Amino acid sequence: MATNSDNDRKFDAILEKLGEMAALDFSTTIPTDEEDNSLNAIAMGVNMLGQELENTVVEKTKLESTNKKLEEFVYITSHDLQEPLRTINSFTDLLATQYQGKLDDAANQYLAYISEASNRLRDLVSDLLDFGRIGQNSTLTTINMNDVVQNVVNDLNQLIEENQAKIKSEQLPELVGYRKEIHFLIQNILSNAIKFKNETPPLITISANDNMRFWQFCIEDNGIGIAKDQQQKIFQIFQRLHGKKDYDGTGIGLAHCKKITELLGGDIWVESTPKVGSKFYFTISKQLGK
């Protein structure tokens, strides 16, 4: 299935073609005859491009509508799952408390399994709710990205100290965006960079480039890296590259990041070498709010 990013790239390509045609010097570049065959051919080409543009817009609108309905379903379902989960957790805790010392080792082990599974399911439901909330009740505002990074570092202070991580940030721009979502985006990538560390302490660098229509950011780390055939998979929801015994988490974090960058009119991708490190790139459109 095509994604919003795929359609955006197709849309940009069509606009580029139209721009090239608009820039033609008809008096010198295009030979014409008495029947104006060349101009007719150009008109046909413009019509074809127009039709392709219209089809792309329709396809993009349908995709956005489908995604919105799916997100609403996920949000409602996740919300409704919270109550039975609370019930399971409550009765598991009651059993463990009231029958402490009265159960054999096997029964205690079963209770531990139930508790672990219900806690994991609770985390999954919580992350799904967060996924569904992205972009809801958010307001575009002017954001200093240096302040965002500093706030994220403050939030992750304990994790940073425990792992002896060093975070370096170049001078970052001021832009228009959604403050809560951008904070969450940076926090997810930074916490992953610390969690998936190599034998050496994490060293993370944050930088930004002005790419005309977009701000392009890069968060580089010296962690365990990601194999090339897994570099697209990691942005899909519930996709985990490592067992939960090796690294905790629900496998939703980078799916959150992808949804946020699409909300910001951009994209996210990674360049990585196993055992060397990764560079996570994401873009934010300069056209938000215009």
CSV table of C-alpha atoms in Angstrom, one decimal:
chain,number,residue,atom,x,y,z
A,1,MET,CA,0.0,0.0,0.0
A,2,ALA,CA,1.3,3.5,-0.8
A,3,THR,CA,2.1,5.7,2.1
A,4,ASN,CA,1.6,9.5,2.6
A,5,SER,CA,5.3,9.9,2.0
A,6,ASP,CA,5.2,8.0,-1.2
A,7,ASN,CA,2.3,10.2,-2.5
A,8,ASP,CA,4.1,13.4,-1.3
A,9,ARG,CA,7.1,12.4,-3.4
A,10,LYS,CA,4.9,11.6,-6.4
A,11,PHE,CA,3.2,15.0,-5.9
A,12,ASP,CA,6.5,16.8,-5.8
A,13,ALA,CA,7.7,15.0,-9.0
A,14,ILE,CA,4.6,16.1,-10.9
A,15,LEU,CA,5.0,19.7,-9.8
A,16,GLU,CA,8.6,19.6,-10.9
A,17,LYS,CA,7.6,18.4,-14.3
A,18,LEU,CA,5.0,21.1,-14.6
A,19,GLY,CA,7.6,23.7,-13.6
A,20,GLU,CA,10.0,22.5,-16.2
A,21,MET,CA,7.3,22.7,-18.9
A,22,ALA,CA,6.3,26.2,-17.7
A,23,ALA,CA,9.9,27.3,-18.1
A,24,LEU,CA,10.3,26.3,-21.7
A,25,ASP,CA,11.1,29.0,-24.2
A,26,PHE,CA,8.5,28.2,-26.9
A,27,SER,CA,10.0,30.6,-29.5
A,28,THR,CA,13.4,28.9,-29.6
A,29,THR,CA,13.1,25.5,-28.0
A,30,ILE,CA,9.9,24.2,-29.5
A,31,PRO,CA,9.7,24.1,-33.3
A,32,THR,CA,6.2,24.6,-34.6
A,33,ASP,CA,4.5,24.1,-38.0
A,34,GLU,CA,1.4,25.5,-39.6
A,35,GLU,CA,-0.8,23.0,-37.7
A,36,ASP,CA,0.9,23.7,-34.3
A,37,ASN,CA,1.6,20.0,-33.8
A,38,SER,CA,4.3,20.7,-31.2
A,39,LEU,CA,2.1,22.9,-29.2
A,40,ASN,CA,-0.7,20.4,-29.4
A,41,ALA,CA,1.7,17.7,-28.1
A,42,ILE,CA,2.7,20.0,-25.2
A,43,ALA,CA,-1.0,20.6,-24.4
A,44,MET,CA,-1.6,16.9,-24.3
A,45,GLY,CA,1.4,16.4,-22.0
A,46,VAL,CA,0.1,19.1,-19.7
A,47,ASN,CA,-3.3,17.4,-19.7
A,48,MET,CA,-1.7,14.0,-18.9
A,49,LEU,CA,0.3,15.6,-16.0
A,50,GLY,CA,-2.9,17.3,-14.7
A,51,GLN,CA,-4.8,14.0,-14.7
A,52,GLU,CA,-1.9,12.3,-13.0
A,53,LEU,CA,-1.8,15.0,-10.4
A,54,GLU,CA,-5.6,14.7,-9.8
A,55,ASN,CA,-5.3,11.0,-9.4
A,56,THR,CA,-2.5,11.4,-6.9
A,57,VAL,CA,-4.5,13.9,-4.9
A,58,VAL,CA,-7.6,11.6,-4.8
A,59,GLU,CA,-5.4,8.6,-3.8
A,60,LYS,CA,-3.8,10.6,-1.1
A,61,THR,CA,-7.2,11.8,0.2
A,62,LYS,CA,-8.5,8.2,0.3
A,63,LEU,CA,-5.4,7.0,2.1
A,64,GLU,CA,-5.6,9.8,4.7
A,65,SER,CA,-9.3,9.0,5.3
A,66,THR,CA,-8.5,5.2,5.7
A,67,ASN,CA,-5.6,6.0,8.1
A,68,LYS,CA,-7.8,8.3,10.2
A,69,LYS,CA,-10.6,5.6,10.6
A,70,LEU,CA,-7.9,3.0,11.5
A,71,GLU,CA,-6.4,5.3,14.1
A,72,GLU,CA,-9.9,6.0,15.6
A,73,PHE,CA,-10.5,2.2,15.8
A,74,VAL,CA,-7.1,1.6,17.5
A,75,TYR,CA,-7.8,4.5,20.0
A,76,ILE,CA,-11.3,3.3,20.9
A,77,THR,CA,-10.2,-0.4,21.2
A,78,SER,CA,-7.2,0.5,23.3
A,79,HIS,CA,-9.3,2.7,25.6
A,80,ASP,CA,-11.8,-0.1,26.2
A,81,LEU,CA,-9.1,-2.6,27.0
A,82,GLN,CA,-7.9,-0.6,30.0
A,83,GLU,CA,-10.8,-1.6,32.3
A,84,PRO,CA,-10.5,-5.4,32.0
A,85,LEU,CA,-6.7,-5.1,32.3
A,86,ARG,CA,-7.0,-3.2,35.6
A,87,THR,CA,-9.3,-5.9,36.8
A,88,ILE,CA,-6.8,-8.7,35.9
A,89,ASN,CA,-4.0,-6.8,37.6
A,90,SER,CA,-6.0,-6.1,40.7
A,91,PHE,CA,-7.1,-9.7,41.2
A,92,THR,CA,-3.6,-11.0,40.5
A,93,ASP,CA,-2.2,-8.7,43.2
A,94,LEU,CA,-4.9,-9.9,45.6
A,95,LEU,CA,-4.1,-13.5,45.0
A,96,ALA,CA,-0.4,-12.9,45.5
A,97,THR,CA,-1.0,-10.9,48.7
A,98,GLN,CA,-3.7,-13.0,50.4
A,99,TYR,CA,-2.2,-16.4,49.6
A,100,GLN,CA,1.4,-15.5,50.3
A,101,GLY,CA,3.1,-18.6,51.8
A,102,LYS,CA,0.1,-20.8,51.1
A,103,LEU,CA,0.8,-21.7,47.5
A,104,ASP,CA,3.4,-24.1,46.2
A,105,ASP,CA,6.2,-23.0,43.9
A,106,ALA,CA,4.4,-23.9,40.7
A,107,ALA,CA,1.3,-21.7,41.7
A,108,ASN,CA,3.6,-18.8,42.6
A,109,GLN,CA,5.3,-19.1,39.2
A,110,TYR,CA,2.0,-19.1,37.4
A,111,LEU,CA,1.0,-15.9,39.2
A,112,ALA,CA,4.3,-14.3,38.2
A,113,TYR,CA,3.7,-15.2,34.6
A,114,ILE,CA,0.2,-13.7,34.7
A,115,SER,CA,1.4,-10.6,36.3
A,116,GLU,CA,4.3,-10.2,33.8
A,117,ALA,CA,2.0,-10.7,30.8
A,118,SER,CA,-0.7,-8.3,32.1
A,119,ASN,CA,1.9,-5.6,32.8
A,120,ARG,CA,3.2,-6.0,29.3
A,121,LEU,CA,-0.2,-5.8,27.8
A,122,ARG,CA,-0.9,-2.7,29.9
A,123,ASP,CA,2.2,-1.1,28.4
A,124,LEU,CA,1.1,-2.1,24.8
A,125,VAL,CA,-2.3,-0.6,25.4
A,126,SER,CA,-0.8,2.6,26.8
A,127,ASP,CA,1.5,3.0,23.8
A,128,LEU,CA,-1.4,2.4,21.4
A,129,LEU,CA,-3.4,5.1,23.1
A,130,ASP,CA,-0.4,7.5,22.8
A,131,PHE,CA,-0.2,6.5,19.1
A,132,GLY,CA,-3.8,7.4,18.6
A,133,ARG,CA,-3.5,10.7,20.4
A,134,ILE,CA,-0.7,12.0,18.1
A,135,GLY,CA,-1.8,15.2,16.5
A,136,GLN,CA,-5.0,15.5,18.5
A,137,ASN,CA,-5.7,18.9,20.1
A,138,SER,CA,-2.2,20.1,19.0
A,139,THR,CA,-1.5,23.7,18.0
A,140,LEU,CA,1.2,24.9,15.7
A,141,THR,CA,3.6,27.2,17.5
A,142,THR,CA,7.1,28.6,17.1
A,143,ILE,CA,9.6,26.2,18.7
A,144,ASN,CA,13.3,26.7,19.5
A,145,MET,CA,14.8,23.2,18.9
A,146,ASN,CA,17.7,23.9,21.3
A,147,ASP,CA,15.2,24.3,24.1
A,148,VAL,CA,13.4,21.1,23.1
A,149,VAL,CA,16.6,19.1,23.2
A,150,GLN,CA,17.5,20.5,26.6
A,151,ASN,CA,14.1,19.6,28.0
A,152,VAL,CA,14.4,16.0,26.6
A,153,VAL,CA,17.9,15.7,28.1
A,154,ASN,CA,16.5,16.9,31.5
A,155,ASP,CA,13.7,14.3,31.3
A,156,LEU,CA,16.2,11.5,30.4
A,157,ASN,CA,18.8,12.6,33.0
A,158,GLN,CA,18.7,9.4,35.1
A,159,LEU,CA,18.9,7.2,32.0
A,160,ILE,CA,21.8,9.3,30.7
A,161,GLU,CA,23.7,9.1,34.0
A,162,GLU,CA,23.2,5.3,34.4
A,163,ASN,CA,24.7,4.7,31.0
A,164,GLN,CA,27.4,7.4,31.2
A,165,ALA,CA,26.0,8.8,27.9
A,166,LYS,CA,27.3,12.0,26.3
A,167,ILE,CA,25.0,14.1,24.2
A,168,LYS,CA,26.3,16.8,22.0
A,169,SER,CA,24.0,19.2,20.2
A,170,GLU,CA,25.0,21.7,17.5
A,171,GLN,CA,23.1,25.0,17.1
A,172,LEU,CA,19.6,24.1,16.1
A,173,PRO,CA,17.0,26.2,14.3
A,174,GLU,CA,13.8,27.8,15.4
A,175,LEU,CA,10.7,26.5,13.5
A,176,VAL,CA,7.0,26.1,13.4
A,177,GLY,CA,5.6,22.8,14.6
A,178,TYR,CA,3.8,20.8,17.3
A,179,ARG,CA,5.7,21.1,20.6
A,180,LYS,CA,4.5,18.0,22.3
A,181,GLU,CA,5.0,15.8,19.3
A,182,ILE,CA,8.5,17.1,18.5
A,183,HIS,CA,9.5,16.6,22.1
A,184,PHE,CA,8.2,13.0,21.9
A,185,LEU,CA,10.0,12.4,18.6
A,186,ILE,CA,13.4,13.6,20.0
A,187,GLN,CA,12.9,11.7,23.2
A,188,ASN,CA,12.2,8.4,21.5
A,189,ILE,CA,15.2,8.5,19.2
A,190,LEU,CA,17.6,9.6,22.1
A,191,SER,CA,16.3,7.0,24.5
A,192,ASN,CA,16.8,4.3,21.8
A,193,ALA,CA,20.3,5.5,21.1
A,194,ILE,CA,21.1,5.1,24.8
A,195,LYS,CA,19.3,1.8,25.2
A,196,PHE,CA,20.8,0.1,22.1
A,197,LYS,CA,24.4,0.9,23.1
A,198,ASN,CA,27.7,-0.9,22.3
A,199,GLU,CA,30.3,-1.9,24.9
A,200,THR,CA,31.5,1.8,25.0
A,201,PRO,CA,29.3,4.5,26.6
A,202,PRO,CA,26.8,6.1,24.2
A,203,LEU,CA,28.0,9.1,22.3
A,204,ILE,CA,25.2,11.0,20.6
A,205,THR,CA,25.3,14.0,18.3
A,206,ILE,CA,22.4,16.1,17.2
A,207,SER,CA,22.6,18.4,14.1
A,208,ALA,CA,20.4,20.1,11.6
A,209,ASN,CA,20.7,21.3,8.0
A,210,ASP,CA,18.6,23.8,6.0
A,211,ASN,CA,17.2,21.9,2.9
A,212,MET,CA,15.2,24.8,1.4
A,213,ARG,CA,11.7,23.4,1.9
A,214,PHE,CA,12.6,21.3,4.9
A,215,TRP,CA,14.7,21.3,8.1
A,216,GLN,CA,16.7,18.1,8.1
A,217,PHE,CA,17.8,16.8,11.5
A,218,CYS,CA,20.3,14.0,12.2
A,219,ILE,CA,20.8,12.1,15.5
A,220,GLU,CA,23.9,10.0,15.3
A,221,ASP,CA,25.0,7.4,17.8
A,222,ASN,CA,27.8,4.8,18.3
A,223,GLY,CA,25.4,2.0,19.2
A,224,ILE,CA,24.9,-1.6,18.1
A,225,GLY,CA,23.6,-0.5,14.6
A,226,ILE,CA,20.9,-2.0,12.4
A,227,ALA,CA,21.3,-4.5,9.6
A,228,LYS,CA,20.4,-3.0,6.1
A,229,ASP,CA,17.5,-5.4,5.5
A,230,GLN,CA,15.9,-4.3,8.8
A,231,GLN,CA,16.2,-0.5,8.4
A,232,GLN,CA,12.7,-0.1,7.0
A,233,LYS,CA,11.1,-2.7,9.2
A,234,ILE,CA,11.9,-0.8,12.4
A,235,PHE,CA,9.4,2.0,11.6
A,236,GLN,CA,6.5,-0.4,11.4
A,237,ILE,CA,4.3,-0.8,14.5
A,238,PHE,CA,5.0,-3.8,16.8
A,239,GLN,CA,8.2,-4.6,14.9
A,240,ARG,CA,11.0,-5.7,17.3
A,241,LEU,CA,14.5,-6.7,16.2
A,242,HIS,CA,15.5,-8.0,19.6
A,243,GLY,CA,13.8,-10.2,22.2
A,244,LYS,CA,12.2,-8.6,25.2
A,245,LYS,CA,14.7,-10.3,27.5
A,246,ASP,CA,17.5,-8.5,25.8
A,247,TYR,CA,15.9,-5.0,25.5
A,248,ASP,CA,12.6,-3.8,27.0
A,249,GLY,CA,10.0,-2.0,25.0
A,250,THR,CA,6.8,-2.6,23.0
A,251,GLY,CA,8.1,-2.0,19.5
A,252,ILE,CA,5.9,1.0,18.9
A,253,GLY,CA,8.4,3.9,19.6
A,254,LEU,CA,9.7,4.3,16.1
A,255,ALA,CA,6.2,3.9,14.6
A,256,HIS,CA,5.3,6.9,16.8
A,257,CYS,CA,8.3,8.8,15.3
A,258,LYS,CA,7.2,8.0,11.7
A,259,LYS,CA,3.6,9.2,12.4
A,260,ILE,CA,4.9,12.4,14.0
A,261,THR,CA,7.2,13.3,11.1
A,262,GLU,CA,4.4,12.7,8.6
A,263,LEU,CA,2.2,15.0,10.7
A,264,LEU,CA,5.0,17.6,10.5
A,265,GLY,CA,5.1,17.2,6.7
A,266,GLY,CA,8.3,15.3,6.6
A,267,ASP,CA,9.8,11.8,6.7
A,268,ILE,CA,12.2,9.7,8.8
A,269,TRP,CA,14.8,7.1,7.8
A,270,VAL,CA,18.0,5.6,9.1
A,271,GLU,CA,21.5,4.9,7.8
A,272,SER,CA,23.3,2.3,10.0
A,273,THR,CA,26.2,-0.1,10.2
A,274,PRO,CA,26.0,-3.0,12.6
A,275,LYS,CA,28.4,-2.7,15.6
A,276,VAL,CA,29.4,0.9,14.4
A,277,GLY,CA,26.3,3.0,15.0
A,278,SER,CA,23.3,4.7,13.4
A,279,LYS,CA,22.2,8.0,11.9
A,280,PHE,CA,18.5,8.7,12.3
A,281,TYR,CA,17.4,11.5,9.9
A,282,PHE,CA,14.0,13.2,10.0
A,283,THR,CA,12.6,16.2,8.2
A,284,ILE,CA,10.1,19.0,9.2
A,285,SER,CA,8.4,21.0,6.6
A,286,LYS,CA,8.9,24.8,6.6
A,287,GLN,CA,5.3,25.2,5.2
A,288,LEU,CA,3.5,24.2,8.3
A,289,GLY,CA,0.9,26.9,9.2
A,290,LYS,CA,1.4,28.7,5.9
